[in-house]
Coordinates of N, CA and C and ligand atoms in Angstrom, one line a residue:
M1 N -4.7 -14.6 -21.1 CA -3.8 -13.8 -21.8 C -2.5 -13.6 -20.9
E2 N -1.5 -14.3 -21.1 CA -0.4 -14.3 -20.2 C 0.5 -13.0 -20.3
D3 N 0.2 -12.3 -21.4 CA 1.0 -11.1 -21.5 C 0.4 -9.8 -21.0
K4 N -0.8 -10.0 -20.3 CA -1.5 -8.8 -19.8 C -1.2 -8.8 -18.3
F5 N -0.9 -7.5 -17.8 CA -0.6 -7.4 -16.4 C -1.6 -6.5 -15.7
Y6 N -1.8 -6.8 -14.4 CA -2.6 -5.9 -13.6 C -1.8 -5.4 -12.5
Q7 N -1.8 -4.1 -12.3 CA -1.0 -3.5 -11.2 C -1.8 -3.5 -9.9
L8 N -1.3 -4.4 -9.0 CA -2.0 -4.6 -7.8 C -1.9 -3.4 -6.8
A9 N -0.7 -2.9 -6.8 CA -0.4 -1.8 -5.8 C 1.0 -1.2 -6.1
S10 N 1.2 0.0 -5.6 CA 2.6 0.5 -5.6 C 3.0 0.8 -4.2
F11 N 4.2 0.7 -4.0 CA 4.8 0.8 -2.6 C 5.9 1.8 -2.6
E12 N 6.0 2.5 -1.5 CA 7.1 3.4 -1.4 C 8.4 2.7 -0.9
Y13 N 8.2 1.6 -0.2 CA 9.4 1.0 0.4 C 9.5 -0.5 -0.1
V14 N 10.7 -0.9 -0.4 CA 11.0 -2.2 -0.9 C 10.6 -3.3 0.2
A15 N 10.8 -2.9 1.5 CA 10.5 -3.9 2.5 C 9.0 -4.2 2.5
D16 N 8.1 -3.3 2.3 CA 6.7 -3.5 2.2 C 6.4 -4.4 1.0
V17 N 7.0 -4.2 -0.1 CA 6.8 -5.0 -1.3 C 7.2 -6.4 -1.0
Q18 N 8.3 -6.6 -0.4 CA 8.7 -8.0 -0.2 C 7.7 -8.9 0.6
I19 N 7.1 -8.2 1.6 CA 6.1 -9.0 2.4 C 4.9 -9.4 1.5
V20 N 4.4 -8.5 0.7 CA 3.3 -8.8 -0.2 C 3.7 -9.8 -1.3
K21 N 4.9 -9.6 -1.9 CA 5.4 -10.4 -2.9 C 5.6 -11.9 -2.4
G22 N 6.1 -12.0 -1.2 CA 6.4 -13.3 -0.6 C 5.1 -14.1 -0.4
K23 N 4.1 -13.4 0.1 CA 2.8 -14.0 0.3 C 2.1 -14.5 -1.0
L24 N 2.1 -13.6 -2.0 CA 1.5 -13.9 -3.2 C 2.2 -15.1 -3.9
E25 N 3.5 -15.1 -3.8 CA 4.3 -16.2 -4.4 C 4.0 -17.5 -3.7
S26 N 3.9 -17.4 -2.4 CA 3.6 -18.6 -1.6 C 2.2 -19.2 -2.0
E27 N 1.4 -18.4 -2.5 CA 0.0 -18.8 -3.0 C 0.1 -19.3 -4.4
G28 N 1.3 -19.2 -5.0 CA 1.4 -19.7 -6.4 C 1.1 -18.6 -7.5
I29 N 1.1 -17.4 -7.1 CA 0.8 -16.3 -8.0 C 2.2 -15.6 -8.4
P30 N 2.5 -15.6 -9.7 CA 3.7 -14.9 -10.1 C 3.6 -13.4 -9.9
V31 N 4.7 -12.8 -9.5 CA 4.7 -11.4 -9.1 C 5.8 -10.7 -9.9
F32 N 5.5 -9.5 -10.4 CA 6.4 -8.8 -11.2 C 6.6 -7.4 -10.6
L33 N 7.8 -7.0 -10.4 CA 8.1 -5.7 -9.8 C 8.7 -4.8 -10.8
R34 N 8.2 -3.5 -10.8 CA 8.8 -2.5 -11.7 C 9.4 -1.4 -10.9
D35 N 10.5 -0.9 -11.4 CA 11.3 0.2 -10.8 C 12.0 -0.2 -9.5
E36 N 12.1 -1.5 -9.2 CA 12.7 -1.8 -7.9 C 14.2 -1.5 -7.9
N37 N 14.8 -1.7 -9.1 CA 16.3 -1.4 -9.1 C 16.5 0.1 -8.9
T38 N 15.7 1.0 -9.5 CA 15.9 2.4 -9.2 C 15.7 2.7 -7.8
L39 N 14.7 2.1 -7.2 CA 14.4 2.4 -5.8 C 15.6 1.9 -4.9
N40 N 16.1 0.8 -5.2 CA 17.2 0.3 -4.3 C 18.5 1.2 -4.4
S41 N 18.7 1.7 -5.6 CA 19.9 2.5 -5.7 C 19.8 3.9 -5.1
D42 N 18.5 4.4 -5.0 CA 18.3 5.7 -4.4 C 16.9 5.7 -3.8
P43 N 16.8 5.4 -2.5 CA 15.4 5.3 -1.9 C 14.7 6.7 -2.0
L44 N 15.4 7.8 -2.0 CA 14.7 9.1 -2.0 C 14.0 9.4 -3.4
I45 N 14.4 8.7 -4.4 CA 13.8 8.9 -5.7 C 12.4 8.3 -5.8
S46 N 12.1 7.4 -4.9 CA 10.9 6.6 -5.0 C 9.6 7.5 -5.0
N47 N 9.7 8.6 -4.4 CA 8.5 9.5 -4.4 C 8.3 10.0 -5.8
A48 N 9.3 10.3 -6.5 CA 9.2 10.9 -7.8 C 8.7 9.9 -8.8
I49 N 9.0 8.6 -8.6 CA 8.6 7.6 -9.6 C 7.4 6.8 -9.1
G50 N 6.8 7.2 -7.9 CA 5.7 6.5 -7.4 C 6.0 5.2 -6.8
G51 N 7.2 4.9 -6.4 CA 7.5 3.7 -5.7 C 7.6 2.5 -6.6
V52 N 7.6 1.4 -5.9 CA 7.7 0.1 -6.6 C 6.3 -0.3 -7.0
K53 N 6.2 -0.7 -8.3 CA 4.9 -1.2 -8.7 C 4.8 -2.7 -8.7
L54 N 3.8 -3.2 -8.1 CA 3.7 -4.7 -8.0 C 2.6 -5.1 -9.0
Q55 N 3.0 -5.9 -9.9 CA 2.0 -6.4 -10.9 C 1.9 -7.9 -10.9
V56 N 0.7 -8.3 -11.3 CA 0.5 -9.8 -11.5 C -0.2 -10.0 -12.8
Y57 N -0.3 -11.2 -13.3 CA -1.0 -11.5 -14.5 C -2.5 -11.1 -14.3
S58 N -3.1 -10.6 -15.3 CA -4.5 -10.3 -15.2 C -5.4 -11.4 -14.8
K59 N -5.0 -12.6 -15.2 CA -5.8 -13.8 -14.9 C -5.7 -14.1 -13.4
D60 N -4.7 -13.6 -12.7 CA -4.6 -13.8 -11.2 C -5.1 -12.6 -10.4
K61 N -5.7 -11.6 -11.1 CA -6.1 -10.4 -10.5 C -7.0 -10.6 -9.3
E62 N -8.1 -11.4 -9.4 CA -9.1 -11.5 -8.3 C -8.4 -12.2 -7.1
R63 N -7.7 -13.2 -7.3 CA -7.0 -13.9 -6.2 C -6.0 -13.0 -5.6
A64 N -5.3 -12.3 -6.4 CA -4.2 -11.4 -5.8 C -4.8 -10.3 -4.9
I65 N -5.9 -9.8 -5.4 CA -6.6 -8.7 -4.6 C -7.1 -9.3 -3.3
A66 N -7.7 -10.5 -3.3 CA -8.2 -11.1 -2.1 C -7.1 -11.3 -1.1
I67 N -5.9 -11.8 -1.6 CA -4.8 -12.1 -0.7 C -4.2 -10.8 -0.2
Y68 N -4.1 -9.8 -1.0 CA -3.5 -8.5 -0.6 C -4.4 -7.9 0.5
D69 N -5.7 -8.0 0.3 CA -6.7 -7.4 1.2 C -6.6 -8.1 2.6
E70 N -6.2 -9.4 2.5 CA -6.1 -10.2 3.7 C -4.9 -9.8 4.6
I71 N -3.8 -9.5 3.9 CA -2.6 -9.3 4.7 C -2.2 -7.8 4.9
R72 N -2.8 -6.9 4.2 CA -2.4 -5.5 4.4 C -2.9 -5.0 5.7
A73 N -2.2 -4.2 6.3 CA -2.5 -3.7 7.6 C -3.4 -2.5 7.5
Y74 N -4.6 -2.6 8.1 CA -5.5 -1.5 8.1 C -5.2 -0.6 9.3
A75 N -5.5 0.6 9.1 CA -5.3 1.6 10.2 C -6.2 1.3 11.4
V76 N -5.6 1.5 12.6 CA -6.4 1.5 13.8 C -6.2 2.8 14.5
D77 N -7.2 3.2 15.3 CA -7.1 4.5 16.0 C -6.3 4.3 17.3
N78 N -6.2 5.3 18.1 CA -5.4 5.2 19.3 C -5.9 4.2 20.3
D79 N -7.1 3.7 20.2 CA -7.7 2.7 21.1 C -7.5 1.3 20.5
G80 N -6.9 1.3 19.3 CA -6.7 0.0 18.7 C -7.9 -0.5 17.9
E81 N -8.9 0.4 17.8 CA -10.1 0.0 17.0 C -9.9 0.4 15.5
P82 N -10.5 -0.4 14.6 CA -10.4 -0.1 13.2 C -11.0 1.3 12.9
V83 N -10.3 2.1 12.1 CA -10.8 3.4 11.7 C -12.0 3.2 10.8
V84 N -13.1 3.8 11.1 CA -14.3 3.7 10.3 C -14.5 4.9 9.4
C85 N -14.6 4.7 8.2 CA -14.8 5.8 7.2 C -16.2 6.5 7.5
P86 N -16.2 7.8 7.7 CA -17.4 8.5 7.9 C -18.3 8.5 6.7
N87 N -17.7 8.3 5.5 CA -18.5 8.4 4.3 C -19.2 7.1 3.9
C88 N -18.4 6.0 3.9 CA -19.0 4.7 3.5 C -19.0 3.7 4.6
K89 N -18.5 4.0 5.8 CA -18.5 3.1 6.9 C -17.6 1.9 6.8
A90 N -16.8 1.9 5.8 CA -15.8 0.8 5.6 C -14.8 0.9 6.7
Q91 N -14.3 -0.3 7.1 CA -13.2 -0.3 8.1 C -11.9 -0.7 7.4
K92 N -11.7 0.0 6.3 CA -10.5 -0.3 5.5 C -9.8 1.0 5.2
S93 N -9.1 1.5 6.2 CA -8.3 2.7 6.0 C -6.9 2.5 6.2
E94 N -6.1 3.3 5.7 CA -4.6 3.2 5.9 C -4.1 4.6 6.3
P95 N -3.0 4.7 7.0 CA -2.5 6.0 7.4 C -2.2 6.8 6.1
Y96 N -2.5 8.0 6.2 CA -2.2 8.9 5.0 C -1.2 10.0 5.3
Y97 N -0.3 10.2 4.5 CA 0.7 11.2 4.8 C 0.7 12.2 3.7
N98 N 1.0 13.5 4.1 CA 1.0 14.6 3.1 C 2.3 14.6 2.3
S99 N 2.6 13.6 1.7 CA 3.8 13.6 0.8 C 5.0 14.4 1.4
K100 N 5.3 14.2 2.6 CA 6.4 15.0 3.2 C 7.7 14.1 3.1
G101 N 7.5 12.9 2.6 CA 8.7 12.1 2.4 C 9.0 11.2 3.6
V102 N 10.2 10.7 3.5 CA 10.6 9.6 4.5 C 10.6 10.1 5.9
F103 N 11.0 11.3 6.2 CA 11.0 11.7 7.6 C 9.7 11.6 8.3
Y104 N 8.6 12.1 7.6 CA 7.3 12.0 8.2 C 6.7 10.6 8.3
K105 N 7.2 9.8 7.4 CA 6.7 8.4 7.4 C 7.4 7.7 8.6
L106 N 8.6 8.0 8.9 CA 9.3 7.4 10.0 C 8.8 8.0 11.3
F107 N 8.5 9.3 11.3 CA 8.1 10.0 12.6 C 6.7 10.6 12.4
P108 N 5.7 9.8 12.2 CA 4.4 10.4 11.8 C 3.8 11.2 12.9
F109 N 4.3 11.1 14.2 CA 3.7 11.9 15.3 C 4.1 13.4 15.2
F110 N 4.9 13.7 14.2 CA 5.2 15.2 14.0 C 4.1 15.8 13.2
E111 N 3.3 14.9 12.6 CA 2.2 15.4 11.7 C 0.9 14.9 12.3
K112 N -0.1 15.8 12.2 CA -1.4 15.3 12.6 C -1.9 14.1 11.7
R113 N -2.3 13.1 12.4 CA -2.5 11.9 11.7 C -3.8 12.0 10.8
K114 N -3.7 11.4 9.7 CA -4.9 11.3 8.8 C -5.0 9.9 8.3
Y115 N -6.2 9.6 7.9 CA -6.5 8.2 7.3 C -7.1 8.4 5.9
K116 N -6.8 7.4 5.1 CA -7.4 7.4 3.8 C -8.2 6.1 3.7
C117 N -9.5 6.3 3.3 CA -10.3 5.1 3.2 C -10.0 4.4 1.9
L118 N -9.7 3.1 2.0 CA -9.3 2.3 0.8 C -10.5 1.9 0.0
N119 N -11.7 2.1 0.5 CA -12.9 1.7 -0.2 C -13.4 2.9 -1.1
C120 N -13.5 4.1 -0.5 CA -14.0 5.2 -1.3 C -13.0 6.3 -1.5
G121 N -11.9 6.2 -0.8 CA -10.8 7.2 -1.1 C -10.9 8.5 -0.2
M122 N -11.9 8.6 0.7 CA -12.0 9.7 1.5 C -10.9 9.8 2.5
I123 N -10.4 11.1 2.7 CA -9.4 11.3 3.7 C -10.0 12.0 4.9
T124 N -9.7 11.4 6.1 CA -10.3 11.9 7.3 C -9.2 12.2 8.3
N125 N -9.4 13.2 9.2 CA -8.5 13.4 10.3 C -8.8 12.5 11.4
S126 N -7.7 12.2 12.1 CA -7.9 11.4 13.3 C -8.6 12.2 14.4
K127 N -9.3 11.5 15.3 CA -10.1 12.2 16.2 C -9.2 12.8 17.3
Ligands
ZN1 ZN1 -15.0 5.3 2.7

């Protein structure tokens, strides 16, 4: 069904989207972006609209997820070791921010670091 879309992810920043988009397209998967124009015209509005939504055809869903999992940067702790989720033991966490906006994303050391497990969604504090 060519007219069905699957939303692979949403991104706060266009730069992040371009990396994923470029990789997927290099693998022959068509990529569709939503809200990118809004984001480009006013980056600060991205929080309100949930950022750029990256979609692929549903038929490409499985491959797109596999590729995305491969290239996304998982969080590591201060020793460079993968952050392990205390709940499900997955090593698939990403830095989590308390929706404080661009400032805290650029300068995360002002905020106590947290991680969000991408497997079960649990949010943990850094040690
Ligand atoms: Zn987990």
